[in-house]
């Protein structure tokens, strides 16, 4: 039997990006908060240190900071009629584990969605007619607008010390920034980083073609910066070991660096690590989660933690799994299209190119992999889709490839992969190559969803989440169109050699693509088609707030975390200023 | 078998150096032993490390394979002289090699390529089973274990595995080769702390400077210019 603990004001399940933000905002408002994290604690000074962090094998290949698949994973299949099989070692996406979650080893590409993204269904209907939207494309408007969210985007920018160049300041367009972005209330906290050689060439080629290049907004401080918590963040050292590792300079924003130092000092906060939450205890009649049950992995004991407010911040897959297991919200039924939990899973539809320049020294082992130049001319509704046969889009980028030698070497396709010729080609091209990406949207489809696997279980004996996902015709068409446009820019850069890299026909669970999983507990204005309301409050459990990208109705053409962080602040504000004073549904469905 | 009177690893150590002699089909033991003596100083650098995971036969396979994948030439010493066999042995003995962070519950199904690795085998078990299958195939096809093949035959055999044309009994030669190549490259390019990339040869070959403290002051200075320095590894910072 689980030992029942004393009730607290709020319990937070998962101490990654959103868990840390919520715990901070709730304690700041005077609530007693317990944070439960199933992984280990990680502290910048102790765990993010030279030389240990600059170890490509340990972090990038052996995935030190990622979730432990021996205890938990998911199962995967491309289509509803395939047999799903377990992901035995994660690959396509790499959720983290331990304090900081995926926020330690993320890339730091820090974006806002477009104003039109928030009302994408309406926008498409207005522009192309409602009939233009295919029946199986289950996209929805967000129940919150860009303008409502903007102050919270700004807060998250100022937590992280984002570096970038504004392109739309309170309605005034600024050349050199992203002229397509929604109006910002303020500049980026930091100026852009020094551009890479490849980035400069890309920007110049793009500009000559009439596009609008700008520096990638990144959660990497270009200069020392005191964030909104009063914590001094360091300046980027251009060390080249940004990928899948922690930042020794405290320049790449992570929960551990930007929030945890103040949270740890907060007497109203208690952190419990190696505390694996297995269950939300749901009182259906009262429409409340009365407590959560967790296993303390250090002693094998089960504990029940009652709480007035439950914040679910256990990443996309954990969030959906907890709701399905507790029976909160109707599970999505693929056969009928009814039900909501697990519905509208989406991913990121990336493709790209590689180019080789025999006369240029890229020195790409210097710099952050996130640092690059972009264009946004082919994202969302920034371009006319009439007659194109698809909706959606994505930004293009040319990043410093940050070429660590195991994973970052590039060779022209068709080069032998071993032997003397491989050696010669590797020596010839290693320092002379760069990479491009198109960050494609994924517009939700009725065949892509999450549910519980009927066969495989995690170490707590719970059914694994089953992912059913494949690229749709719409998204493939979108991606091919973007690649065609990208090719024009790549060609204009005059490479010795280049190759376009379209997506394979089927989504594959290896190799790495992005940890941009979204949906499954989506937010909306109608309980029939959403799991949480505009404040991320569960329609069926008013004291439950679900955080993270699982609330995205679909995925747009940008990395998710800028919006994830903004929504965390937005929902924290609703909890501390509204829910706390009158607990109950904040929106009546 | 007569040739087994020479301990296999000693044989190999010579074969790496006197590979051409082996290829001419001379009695295998003599030139190897002679070469090992003649080349004593050079060979000393490549004294075999004690093995943690691989047995002698497996080690012989690994040495022959990595020396074929990364042959000695003006760009670098051979794979095993770079420490890659040692690296592989240690990796297979590590927590990773033992299947750490891997989901190993059944039932097991072949699955589609899109679904990734679906075997119960840990990396250590996978390589052990794969090497056994590769040697069995090599004996059937060439009459010898892989490490006793001529350099040209080794190249041909590895190509057949790479293309999945080598018909291993109950094992995918393509999957085996893909993992062999991946771990060999990790051994060539990872920090020397793990036993491979000895003397930072892999890094030197491509001009990777290893670990910086910071590049902030060099980033613009070296824009479009070659940056050539003595690479530094974790040990150099410790
Ligand atoms: C390699 C990589 C690169 C990325 N790059 C970018 C990028 O450049 N830009 C971008 O926008 N996004 C990026 N992301 C995504 C970004 O990291 C996530 O969007 C973000 O961290 C999500 O925050 P979260 O709070 O929802 O989840 P997380 O930060 O993952 O935190 C979830 C936490 O919950 C814990 N947990 C889970 N289940 C339980 C349980 N049952 N009990 C207790 N604790 C539990 C986990 O251990 C984890 O610590 C990247 C991700 C990865 C992995
Ligand atoms: S490149 Fe900059 S931000 Fe990235 S890890 Fe190095 S110092 Fe940190």
PDB file of N, CA, C and O in Angstrom, chain A residues 110 112 146 148-162 169-170 183-189 225 228 562 565-567 569:
ATOM      1  N   UNK A 110      14.818  28.947 -30.760  1.00  0.00           N
ATOM      2  CA  UNK A 110      13.771  29.496 -29.906  1.00  0.00           C
ATOM      3  C   UNK A 110      12.802  30.356 -30.723  1.00  0.00           C
ATOM      4  O   UNK A 110      13.089  31.505 -31.022  1.00  0.00           O
ATOM      5  N   UNK A 112       8.767  31.730 -32.064  1.00  0.00           N
ATOM      6  CA  UNK A 112       7.347  32.014 -31.836  1.00  0.00           C
ATOM      7  C   UNK A 112       6.582  31.543 -33.063  1.00  0.00           C
ATOM      8  O   UNK A 112       7.108  31.621 -34.176  1.00  0.00           O
ATOM      9  N   UNK A 146      -2.245  34.996 -30.855  1.00  0.00           N
ATOM     10  CA  UNK A 146      -0.844  35.422 -30.740  1.00  0.00           C
ATOM     11  C   UNK A 146      -0.734  36.628 -29.803  1.00  0.00           C
ATOM     12  O   UNK A 146       0.148  36.677 -28.943  1.00  0.00           O
ATOM     13  N   UNK A 148      -2.614  37.565 -27.358  1.00  0.00           N
ATOM     14  CA  UNK A 148      -2.770  37.202 -25.944  1.00  0.00           C
ATOM     15  C   UNK A 148      -1.499  36.560 -25.389  1.00  0.00           C
ATOM     16  O   UNK A 148      -1.136  36.751 -24.234  1.00  0.00           O
ATOM     17  N   UNK A 149      -0.859  35.782 -26.234  1.00  0.00           N
ATOM     18  CA  UNK A 149       0.303  35.025 -25.767  1.00  0.00           C
ATOM     19  C   UNK A 149       1.596  35.853 -25.781  1.00  0.00           C
ATOM     20  O   UNK A 149       2.573  35.492 -25.116  1.00  0.00           O
ATOM     21  N   UNK A 150       1.589  36.947 -26.534  1.00  0.00           N
ATOM     22  CA  UNK A 150       2.829  37.690 -26.750  1.00  0.00           C
ATOM     23  C   UNK A 150       3.551  38.081 -25.450  1.00  0.00           C
ATOM     24  O   UNK A 150       4.764  37.852 -25.318  1.00  0.00           O
ATOM     25  N   UNK A 151       2.837  38.603 -24.444  1.00  0.00           N
ATOM     26  CA  UNK A 151       3.563  38.973 -23.216  1.00  0.00           C
ATOM     27  C   UNK A 151       4.253  37.777 -22.563  1.00  0.00           C
ATOM     28  O   UNK A 151       5.264  37.942 -21.871  1.00  0.00           O
ATOM     29  N   UNK A 152       3.708  36.598 -22.793  1.00  0.00           N
ATOM     30  CA  UNK A 152       4.280  35.393 -22.170  1.00  0.00           C
ATOM     31  C   UNK A 152       5.448  34.859 -23.005  1.00  0.00           C
ATOM     32  O   UNK A 152       6.406  34.315 -22.467  1.00  0.00           O
ATOM     33  N   UNK A 153       5.360  35.050 -24.319  1.00  0.00           N
ATOM     34  CA  UNK A 153       6.541  34.794 -25.158  1.00  0.00           C
ATOM     35  C   UNK A 153       7.691  35.686 -24.668  1.00  0.00           C
ATOM     36  O   UNK A 153       8.833  35.252 -24.557  1.00  0.00           O
ATOM     37  N   UNK A 154       7.345  36.923 -24.408  1.00  0.00           N
ATOM     38  CA  UNK A 154       8.354  37.884 -23.976  1.00  0.00           C
ATOM     39  C   UNK A 154       8.974  37.449 -22.636  1.00  0.00           C
ATOM     40  O   UNK A 154      10.189  37.536 -22.448  1.00  0.00           O
ATOM     41  N   UNK A 155       8.128  36.966 -21.731  1.00  0.00           N
ATOM     42  CA  UNK A 155       8.647  36.495 -20.449  1.00  0.00           C
ATOM     43  C   UNK A 155       9.634  35.363 -20.637  1.00  0.00           C
ATOM     44  O   UNK A 155      10.676  35.315 -19.993  1.00  0.00           O
ATOM     45  N   UNK A 156       9.249  34.427 -21.487  1.00  0.00           N
ATOM     46  CA  UNK A 156      10.121  33.260 -21.682  1.00  0.00           C
ATOM     47  C   UNK A 156      11.429  33.691 -22.364  1.00  0.00           C
ATOM     48  O   UNK A 156      12.506  33.218 -22.000  1.00  0.00           O
ATOM     49  N   UNK A 157      11.326  34.624 -23.328  1.00  0.00           N
ATOM     50  CA  UNK A 157      12.555  35.172 -23.946  1.00  0.00           C
ATOM     51  C   UNK A 157      13.492  35.707 -22.866  1.00  0.00           C
ATOM     52  O   UNK A 157      14.710  35.523 -22.927  1.00  0.00           O
ATOM     53  N   UNK A 158      12.896  36.394 -21.897  1.00  0.00           N
ATOM     54  CA  UNK A 158      13.708  37.073 -20.885  1.00  0.00           C
ATOM     55  C   UNK A 158      14.135  36.140 -19.762  1.00  0.00           C
ATOM     56  O   UNK A 158      14.961  36.510 -18.927  1.00  0.00           O
ATOM     57  N   UNK A 159      13.569  34.962 -19.726  1.00  0.00           N
ATOM     58  CA  UNK A 159      14.096  33.941 -18.824  1.00  0.00           C
ATOM     59  C   UNK A 159      15.364  33.353 -19.442  1.00  0.00           C
ATOM     60  O   UNK A 159      16.359  33.132 -18.756  1.00  0.00           O
ATOM     61  N   UNK A 160      15.284  33.134 -20.754  1.00  0.00           N
ATOM     62  CA  UNK A 160      16.343  32.389 -21.446  1.00  0.00           C
ATOM     63  C   UNK A 160      17.476  33.272 -21.949  1.00  0.00           C
ATOM     64  O   UNK A 160      18.563  32.780 -22.239  1.00  0.00           O
ATOM     65  N   UNK A 161      17.201  34.569 -22.111  1.00  0.00           N
ATOM     66  CA  UNK A 161      18.212  35.444 -22.716  1.00  0.00           C
ATOM     67  C   UNK A 161      18.376  35.203 -24.193  1.00  0.00           C
ATOM     68  O   UNK A 161      19.497  35.165 -24.717  1.00  0.00           O
ATOM     69  N   UNK A 162      17.239  35.050 -24.880  1.00  0.00           N
ATOM     70  CA  UNK A 162      17.281  34.704 -26.301  1.00  0.00           C
ATOM     71  C   UNK A 162      18.067  35.746 -27.104  1.00  0.00           C
ATOM     72  O   UNK A 162      17.927  36.954 -26.883  1.00  0.00           O
ATOM     73  N   UNK A 169       8.675  45.145 -34.470  1.00  0.00           N
ATOM     74  CA  UNK A 169       8.577  45.676 -33.121  1.00  0.00           C
ATOM     75  C   UNK A 169       7.314  46.527 -33.025  1.00  0.00           C
ATOM     76  O   UNK A 169       7.230  47.588 -33.643  1.00  0.00           O
ATOM     77  N   UNK A 170       6.343  46.008 -32.293  1.00  0.00           N
ATOM     78  CA  UNK A 170       5.045  46.682 -32.105  1.00  0.00           C
ATOM     79  C   UNK A 170       4.470  47.185 -33.435  1.00  0.00           C
ATOM     80  O   UNK A 170       3.935  48.291 -33.535  1.00  0.00           O
ATOM     81  N   UNK A 183       3.842  40.966 -34.178  1.00  0.00           N
ATOM     82  CA  UNK A 183       4.433  42.115 -33.478  1.00  0.00           C
ATOM     83  C   UNK A 183       4.951  41.746 -32.095  1.00  0.00           C
ATOM     84  O   UNK A 183       4.237  41.151 -31.304  1.00  0.00           O
ATOM     85  N   UNK A 184       6.190  42.094 -31.841  1.00  0.00           N
ATOM     86  CA  UNK A 184       6.809  41.823 -30.538  1.00  0.00           C
ATOM     87  C   UNK A 184       6.685  43.062 -29.682  1.00  0.00           C
ATOM     88  O   UNK A 184       6.760  44.172 -30.186  1.00  0.00           O
ATOM     89  N   UNK A 185       6.564  42.871 -28.377  1.00  0.00           N
ATOM     90  CA  UNK A 185       6.487  44.035 -27.505  1.00  0.00           C
ATOM     91  C   UNK A 185       7.881  44.565 -27.187  1.00  0.00           C
ATOM     92  O   UNK A 185       8.019  45.697 -26.731  1.00  0.00           O
ATOM     93  N   UNK A 186       8.892  43.765 -27.425  1.00  0.00           N
ATOM     94  CA  UNK A 186      10.239  44.213 -27.073  1.00  0.00           C
ATOM     95  C   UNK A 186      11.254  43.521 -27.989  1.00  0.00           C
ATOM     96  O   UNK A 186      10.944  42.515 -28.625  1.00  0.00           O
ATOM     97  N   UNK A 187      12.453  44.076 -27.970  1.00  0.00           N
ATOM     98  CA  UNK A 187      13.556  43.432 -28.690  1.00  0.00           C
ATOM     99  C   UNK A 187      13.911  42.110 -28.027  1.00  0.00           C
ATOM    100  O   UNK A 187      13.524  41.839 -26.895  1.00  0.00           O
ATOM    101  N   UNK A 188      14.710  41.335 -28.719  1.00  0.00           N
ATOM    102  CA  UNK A 188      15.306  40.160 -28.077  1.00  0.00           C
ATOM    103  C   UNK A 188      16.226  40.635 -26.964  1.00  0.00           C
ATOM    104  O   UNK A 188      16.865  41.695 -27.088  1.00  0.00           O
ATOM    105  N   UNK A 189      16.334  39.855 -25.906  1.00  0.00           N
ATOM    106  CA  UNK A 189      17.218  40.259 -24.811  1.00  0.00           C
ATOM    107  C   UNK A 189      18.677  40.406 -25.250  1.00  0.00           C
ATOM    108  O   UNK A 189      19.399  41.247 -24.718  1.00  0.00           O
ATOM    109  N   UNK A 225      24.081  37.968 -19.439  1.00  0.00           N
ATOM    110  CA  UNK A 225      22.743  38.545 -19.356  1.00  0.00           C
ATOM    111  C   UNK A 225      22.127  38.178 -18.009  1.00  0.00           C
ATOM    112  O   UNK A 225      22.206  37.039 -17.574  1.00  0.00           O
ATOM    113  N   UNK A 228      15.217  37.297 -15.987  1.00  0.00           N
ATOM    114  CA  UNK A 228      14.114  37.846 -15.193  1.00  0.00           C
ATOM    115  C   UNK A 228      14.077  37.284 -13.781  1.00  0.00           C
ATOM    116  O   UNK A 228      13.365  37.780 -12.913  1.00  0.00           O
ATOM    117  N   UNK A 562       9.657  27.556 -27.775  1.00  0.00           N
ATOM    118  CA  UNK A 562       9.298  28.954 -27.510  1.00  0.00           C
ATOM    119  C   UNK A 562       7.832  29.050 -27.116  1.00  0.00           C
ATOM    120  O   UNK A 562       7.465  29.719 -26.133  1.00  0.00           O
ATOM    121  N   UNK A 565       7.105  27.270 -23.681  1.00  0.00           N
ATOM    122  CA  UNK A 565       7.457  28.117 -22.537  1.00  0.00           C
ATOM    123  C   UNK A 565       6.451  29.236 -22.335  1.00  0.00           C
ATOM    124  O   UNK A 565       6.058  29.552 -21.201  1.00  0.00           O
ATOM    125  N   UNK A 566       6.017  29.847 -23.452  1.00  0.00           N
ATOM    126  CA  UNK A 566       5.030  30.935 -23.352  1.00  0.00           C
ATOM    127  C   UNK A 566       3.729  30.409 -22.743  1.00  0.00           C
ATOM    128  O   UNK A 566       3.135  31.037 -21.858  1.00  0.00           O
ATOM    129  N   UNK A 567       3.303  29.232 -23.196  1.00  0.00           N
ATOM    130  CA  UNK A 567       2.066  28.652 -22.664  1.00  0.00           C
ATOM    131  C   UNK A 567       2.215  28.305 -21.181  1.00  0.00           C
ATOM    132  O   UNK A 567       1.248  28.400 -20.418  1.00  0.00           O
ATOM    133  N   UNK A 569       3.967  29.964 -18.956  1.00  0.00           N
ATOM    134  CA  UNK A 569       3.755  31.219 -18.215  1.00  0.00           C
ATOM    135  C   UNK A 569       2.289  31.650 -18.243  1.00  0.00           C
ATOM    136  O   UNK A 569       1.740  32.129 -17.256  1.00  0.00           O
TER     137      UNK A 569
END
